[in-house]
Every structure is written in structure tokens, then in C-alpha cells.
């Protein structure tokens, strides 16, 4: 059960699962789009249990509220593989394995990048005014990325003016940035907890008659590194994006193949990720990007 197509990242993640678990690859996939609602995911999981599926893959919209339904899957002897975001459960035997990305590390990398960038520009930390357009509140990605930024604020002494959820969507990201621009007349940095929020924030900045990117008034930093983020950096709007790899399908298939053979699998499996900024040869890198 997936969260819904709220972002380019999500579309790529879904595509990766659908192309991996295809009929020609020997699978029968029952796909549920929960439209970012946990109650829809709970219903989907109960339907999967009723259909006596062999495996349940869950991309949980937020971390809490899964113990009961995962216990029902366990009672039905159906292994559950958690993908992307994490579940916060009392007993981790309620899921077989988790595969995803380290959102806290992503957040920490972004804070380190911002410190290096502002220091290189000779901007004093106490003059760095930041707003944070958060992801879906309570999702692992939002928790990790916000925490990484907050640690940077504590370490470097930046001014964190405001934090508000943009729900990982472009529309909400634009709306939140519009309200920030009305509230604060000297925003130096906007941290967007995914690329789609950044696209909305950039539109809001321009509509307010301000500029952004390497040559602009406001530094824009985001997460995911989808193709459109490369185009935004090449256009001079976005400064940097921190990769979050959505291509989980092949890794999950590997895990299922091992489980089918009765082999043990690692409980926690991270996918690798990098970051990209306007100091790099982005046209070249873009040619290599799969999503
Ligand atoms: C990150 C993933 C997030 C992406 C967003 O692991 O959960 O959800 O960063 C997506 O683009 O909506
Ligand atoms: Zn300033």
C-alpha cells in the first residue's frame, strides 16, 4: 500500500514497485494508492490479509498507529516489508524488514552544506534567517530532515524563523512560502523537505518580486533530487538538493527471493544517496538520472 502520488518522488517509487513486481517477472501485484491517508492503508492491509497474499509491502504515511494491523498480519503468517518511511511499533518482530533512506543523515548533510555555503560567502551565522517548509508531519522523512536542520541551528547559531508543513506537495509548498514571505521581510534561506515543495516555494518567491538561487536573495535547499530539481538548479532557481532514492523495487524483490529460500535478511537496509548543487556539472549528471 502506497502513500499516493503527492510528489515526483512518490511517482518514481510507485513505478519502481510496479515495474519490479510485474507478471513477466513472475509476480501478481495488488496495488493500493492510499491517497496519503493512514485509514486507507489500514483498510488495504486488512483486505490483503483477507486475500491471503504471500507478502505485504507497506510504505507507511506516518510512523505511529500500526501495531494492531501488523499483529493481524503476523497472526495470519504474512510477512510485512516496510518500504521508505519507518513504523514506530512496540515490537519490531511485527515487520520482517525495512528498506529505505536515512532521513536524519539527509537533514544533517543539508545543514553541513548550508554552513559551508554561507561561510564561503562570508555571511555571519547570526544573520542567516531560515524558514523550513516541512514534509508530512509525523512521517520519517519529515522527522529526520527537520531534526537535521534543528541540530544545525543549534550548532551554528542560525535564526530559524518558522517551520510549517507543506505536506510534500508543490501547491502547499507555494502556499506556505507565500505566508512566510508576508510574515518575514528578511528570509535568507528556505529549506524545503522535498523538491515539489521547493518548486512551489520558488513560484511564491518570484510572485513576491524576490529572487532565489545562487544569484538571488533567498537560498533554496530541498530533498529528493528528482529530474525536475536538476532542471531547477540549471535554471538558477534551486541551490542544492539532497538525494532520497525511491528505486526500492529491485531491493525488495531481492529480499523476497531470499525469504522464499528461507534465508535470513537484514532487519534494516539503507539505500545509498548523494547530494547535488550548482557547483557541479548538472547537465552531465542529469543524463545519468533514472528518476
Ligand atoms: C522520503 C519519502 C518522501 C519524499 C517525498 O523517504 O518518504 O515522501 O521525500 C515523498 O517526496 O512524498
Ligand atoms: Zn538576511
Coordinates of C-alpha atoms and ligand atoms in Angstrom, one line a residue:
X1 CA 0.0 0.0 0.0
X2 CA 1.5 3.3 -1.2
X3 CA 1.0 6.9 0.2
X4 CA -0.4 8.4 -3.0
X5 CA 1.2 10.4 -5.9
X6 CA 1.9 13.6 -3.9
X7 CA 5.3 14.1 -5.4
X8 CA 7.6 13.2 -8.3
X9 CA 9.5 11.1 -5.8
X10 CA 6.4 9.1 -5.0
X11 CA 5.6 8.5 -8.6
X12 CA 9.1 7.1 -9.2
X13 CA 8.8 4.9 -6.1
X14 CA 5.5 3.5 -7.3
X15 CA 6.8 3.0 -10.8
X16 CA 9.8 1.1 -9.3
X17 CA 7.5 -1.2 -7.4
X18 CA 5.1 -1.8 -10.3
X19 CA 7.8 -2.5 -12.9
X20 CA 9.6 -4.9 -10.5
X21 CA 6.5 -6.9 -9.3
X22 CA 5.2 -7.4 -12.9
X23 CA 3.6 -10.6 -14.2
X24 CA 6.5 -11.2 -16.6
X25 CA 8.8 -11.1 -13.5
X26 CA 6.6 -13.8 -12.0
X27 CA 4.6 -11.8 -9.6
X28 CA 0.9 -10.9 -9.0
X29 CA 0.8 -7.4 -7.6
X30 CA -2.2 -6.0 -5.8
X31 CA -1.5 -2.2 -5.7
X32 CA -3.3 0.2 -3.3
X33 CA -3.0 4.0 -3.5
X34 CA -4.0 5.3 0.0
X35 CA -4.0 9.0 -1.0
X36 CA -1.9 9.9 2.0
X37 CA -4.5 8.6 4.5
X38 CA -3.5 6.1 7.1
X39 CA -7.0 4.8 7.5
X40 CA -6.9 3.8 3.8
X41 CA -3.7 1.9 4.4
X42 CA -5.2 0.1 7.3
X43 CA -8.2 -1.0 5.2
X44 CA -5.8 -2.1 2.4
X45 CA -3.7 -4.2 4.7
X46 CA -6.9 -5.9 6.1
X47 CA -8.0 -6.6 2.5
X48 CA -4.6 -8.1 1.7
X49 CA -4.9 -10.4 4.7
X50 CA -8.4 -11.5 3.6
X51 CA -6.9 -12.3 0.2
X52 CA -4.2 -14.4 1.9
X53 CA -1.4 -12.7 0.0
X54 CA 2.2 -14.0 0.4
X55 CA 3.8 -10.7 1.3
X56 CA 2.6 -7.3 2.3
X57 CA 4.7 -4.2 1.3
X58 CA 3.8 -1.1 3.2
X59 CA 5.0 2.5 2.6
X60 CA 3.6 4.0 5.8
X61 CA 2.4 7.5 5.6
X62 CA 3.4 8.3 9.2
X63 CA 5.2 6.3 11.8
X64 CA 2.6 5.5 14.5
X65 CA -0.7 3.5 14.7
X66 CA 0.5 0.3 13.0
X67 CA 0.8 -2.2 15.9
X68 CA -2.7 -3.6 15.7
X69 CA -2.9 -4.2 12.0
X70 CA 0.7 -5.6 11.8
X71 CA -0.3 -8.0 14.6
X72 CA -3.2 -9.2 12.5
X73 CA -0.8 -9.8 9.6
X74 CA 1.6 -11.6 11.9
X75 CA -1.3 -13.8 13.2
X76 CA -2.1 -14.6 9.5
X77 CA 1.6 -15.6 9.0
X78 CA 2.0 -12.9 6.3
X79 CA 5.5 -11.3 6.3
X80 CA 5.3 -7.4 6.1
X81 CA 8.1 -5.5 4.4
X82 CA 8.2 -1.8 5.3
X83 CA 9.4 0.5 2.5
X84 CA 10.8 4.0 2.6
X85 CA 9.4 5.6 5.8
X86 CA 9.6 3.8 9.1
X87 CA 6.9 2.4 11.5
X88 CA 7.3 3.1 15.3
X89 CA 6.0 -0.1 16.8
X90 CA 6.3 -1.6 20.3
X91 CA 7.8 -4.9 18.9
X92 CA 9.9 -4.9 15.7
X93 CA 9.0 -8.6 15.1
X94 CA 5.8 -7.0 13.7
X95 CA 7.6 -6.5 10.5
X96 CA 10.2 -8.6 8.7
X97 CA 12.5 -5.9 7.3
X98 CA 12.6 -2.2 6.5
X99 CA 14.3 -0.7 3.4
X100 CA 14.6 3.0 3.0
X101 CA 16.8 6.0 3.3
X102 CA 18.3 7.8 6.3
X103 CA 16.3 11.0 6.5
X104 CA 18.2 12.3 9.6
X105 CA 21.5 11.9 7.6
X106 CA 19.9 13.7 4.7
X107 CA 19.0 16.6 7.0
X108 CA 22.4 16.7 8.6
X109 CA 24.1 16.7 5.1
X110 CA 21.9 19.7 4.2
X111 CA 22.9 21.6 7.4
X112 CA 26.6 20.9 6.7
X113 CA 26.2 22.1 3.1
X114 CA 24.4 25.3 4.3
X115 CA 27.1 26.0 6.8
X116 CA 29.9 25.6 4.2
X117 CA 27.9 27.7 1.6
X118 CA 27.2 30.7 4.0
X119 CA 30.7 30.6 5.5
X120 CA 32.2 30.7 2.0
X121 CA 30.0 33.7 1.2
X122 CA 31.2 35.4 4.4
X123 CA 27.7 35.5 5.9
X124 CA 27.7 35.6 9.7
X125 CA 25.6 32.7 11.1
X126 CA 23.6 35.2 13.3
X127 CA 22.5 36.9 10.0
X128 CA 21.1 33.7 8.5
X129 CA 17.3 33.8 8.7
X130 CA 15.8 30.4 7.8
X131 CA 12.3 29.1 7.2
X132 CA 11.5 25.4 7.0
X133 CA 8.7 24.0 4.8
X134 CA 8.3 20.7 6.5
X135 CA 7.1 17.4 4.9
X136 CA 4.0 15.4 6.1
X137 CA 4.2 15.8 9.9
X138 CA 5.0 12.5 11.6
X139 CA 6.5 10.9 8.5
X140 CA 10.0 9.6 8.9
X141 CA 11.3 11.9 6.1
X142 CA 9.9 15.0 7.9
X143 CA 11.1 13.9 11.4
X144 CA 14.7 13.2 10.1
X145 CA 15.0 16.3 7.9
X146 CA 13.6 18.7 10.4
X147 CA 15.9 17.2 13.2
X148 CA 19.0 17.6 10.9
X149 CA 18.1 21.2 10.4
X150 CA 17.4 21.9 14.0
X151 CA 20.7 20.4 15.0
X152 CA 22.4 22.8 12.5
X153 CA 20.6 25.7 14.0
X154 CA 21.8 24.7 17.5
X155 CA 25.4 24.1 16.2
X156 CA 25.8 27.2 14.1
X157 CA 23.5 29.8 15.6
X158 CA 21.3 30.4 12.6
X159 CA 17.8 32.1 13.2
X160 CA 15.1 29.5 12.5
X161 CA 12.2 31.9 11.9
X162 CA 9.4 29.4 11.3
X163 CA 8.5 25.8 10.4
X164 CA 5.3 24.7 8.8
X165 CA 4.2 21.6 6.8
X166 CA 4.0 21.8 3.1
X167 CA 2.8 18.1 3.0
X168 CA 5.4 17.3 0.3
X169 CA 3.2 18.9 -2.4
X170 CA 4.0 21.8 -4.7
X171 CA 0.7 23.6 -4.1
X172 CA 1.0 23.5 -0.3
X173 CA 4.7 24.5 -0.6
X174 CA 3.8 27.6 -2.5
X175 CA 1.0 28.5 -0.1
X176 CA 3.3 28.1 2.9
X177 CA 6.1 30.2 1.3
X178 CA 3.6 32.9 0.4
X179 CA 2.6 33.2 4.1
X180 CA 6.3 33.1 5.2
X181 CA 7.0 36.0 2.8
X182 CA 4.2 38.0 4.3
X183 CA 5.4 37.4 7.8
X184 CA 9.1 38.0 7.4
X185 CA 10.9 40.7 5.3
X186 CA 14.4 39.1 5.5
X187 CA 14.3 35.4 4.7
X188 CA 17.8 34.3 3.6
X189 CA 17.2 30.5 3.3
X190 CA 14.2 28.3 2.7
X191 CA 14.6 24.6 3.5
X192 CA 12.1 22.5 1.6
X193 CA 11.7 19.0 2.8
X194 CA 11.1 17.7 -0.7
X195 CA 11.7 19.0 -4.3
X196 CA 8.0 19.5 -5.1
X197 CA 7.7 21.9 -2.1
X198 CA 10.7 23.8 -3.5
X199 CA 9.1 24.2 -6.9
X200 CA 6.1 25.8 -5.1
X201 CA 8.3 28.0 -2.9
X202 CA 10.3 29.3 -5.9
X203 CA 7.0 30.3 -7.6
X204 CA 6.0 32.2 -4.4
X205 CA 9.4 33.9 -4.2
X206 CA 9.1 35.1 -7.8
X207 CA 5.5 36.2 -7.4
X208 CA 6.6 38.3 -4.4
X209 CA 9.1 40.1 -6.6
X210 CA 12.1 38.5 -4.9
X211 CA 14.9 36.3 -6.4
X212 CA 16.3 33.0 -5.3
X213 CA 19.1 30.5 -6.2
X214 CA 22.9 31.1 -6.5
X215 CA 22.5 34.7 -7.8
X216 CA 19.3 35.5 -5.8
X217 CA 18.2 36.9 -2.4
X218 CA 17.0 33.6 -1.0
X219 CA 18.9 30.3 -0.9
X220 CA 16.6 27.3 -1.7
X221 CA 17.6 23.9 -0.5
X222 CA 15.5 20.7 -1.0
X223 CA 15.4 16.9 -0.8
X224 CA 14.8 14.0 -3.2
X225 CA 16.9 15.0 -6.3
X226 CA 14.3 14.2 -8.9
X227 CA 15.0 15.2 -12.6
X228 CA 12.9 18.4 -12.2
X229 CA 15.2 19.5 -9.4
X230 CA 18.2 19.3 -11.7
X231 CA 16.3 21.5 -14.2
X232 CA 15.5 24.0 -11.5
X233 CA 19.2 24.2 -10.5
X234 CA 20.2 24.5 -14.1
X235 CA 17.7 27.4 -14.4
X236 CA 19.3 29.1 -11.4
X237 CA 16.3 28.8 -9.0
X238 CA 17.3 25.9 -6.7
X239 CA 20.7 25.9 -4.9
X240 CA 21.0 22.3 -3.8
X241 CA 19.0 19.0 -3.5
X242 CA 19.8 16.1 -1.2
X243 CA 19.1 12.7 -2.8
X244 CA 16.5 10.3 -1.5
X245 CA 16.5 7.2 -3.6
X246 CA 13.0 6.0 -4.5
X247 CA 14.0 2.9 -6.6
X248 CA 13.2 0.3 -3.9
X249 CA 11.6 -2.3 -6.2
X250 CA 14.7 -4.3 -7.1
X251 CA 15.9 -4.3 -3.4
X252 CA 12.6 -5.5 -2.2
X253 CA 12.5 -8.3 -4.8
X254 CA 15.9 -9.4 -3.7
X255 CA 14.6 -9.6 -0.1
X256 CA 11.6 -11.6 -1.2
X257 CA 13.7 -14.0 -3.2
X258 CA 15.9 -14.6 -0.1
X259 CA 12.8 -15.1 2.2
X260 CA 11.4 -17.6 -0.4
X261 CA 14.6 -19.6 0.0
X262 CA 14.2 -19.4 3.8
X263 CA 17.3 -17.2 4.1
X264 CA 17.7 -14.6 6.8
X265 CA 17.5 -10.9 5.8
X266 CA 18.9 -7.8 7.4
X267 CA 16.3 -6.0 9.6
X268 CA 17.3 -2.6 8.4
X269 CA 18.5 -1.9 4.9
X270 CA 19.6 1.6 3.7
X271 CA 19.9 2.6 0.1
X272 CA 22.8 4.9 -0.9
X273 CA 22.4 8.6 -1.6
X274 CA 24.3 11.7 -2.6
X275 CA 23.6 15.4 -3.0
X276 CA 23.8 17.8 -5.9
X277 CA 24.4 21.6 -6.1
X278 CA 25.1 24.3 -8.7
X279 CA 28.8 23.9 -8.4
X280 CA 28.6 20.6 -10.3
X281 CA 28.2 19.7 -14.0
X282 CA 24.5 19.2 -13.6
X283 CA 23.7 18.8 -17.4
X284 CA 26.1 15.8 -17.4
X285 CA 24.7 14.3 -14.2
X286 CA 21.1 14.8 -15.3
X287 CA 21.8 12.4 -18.3
X288 CA 22.5 9.7 -15.8
X289 CA 19.5 10.2 -13.6
X290 CA 16.9 7.4 -13.5
X291 CA 14.0 9.4 -11.9
Ligands
LIG1 C1 11.2 10.1 1.6 C2 9.8 10.0 1.2 C3 9.2 11.3 0.9 C4 9.9 12.1 -0.2 C5 8.8 12.9 -0.7 O1 11.8 9.0 2.1 O2 9.0 9.4 2.2 O3 7.8 11.2 0.5 O4 11.0 12.8 0.2 C6 7.6 11.9 -0.7 O5 8.9 13.5 -2.0 O6 6.5 12.5 -0.7
LIG2 ZN1 19.3 38.2 6.0

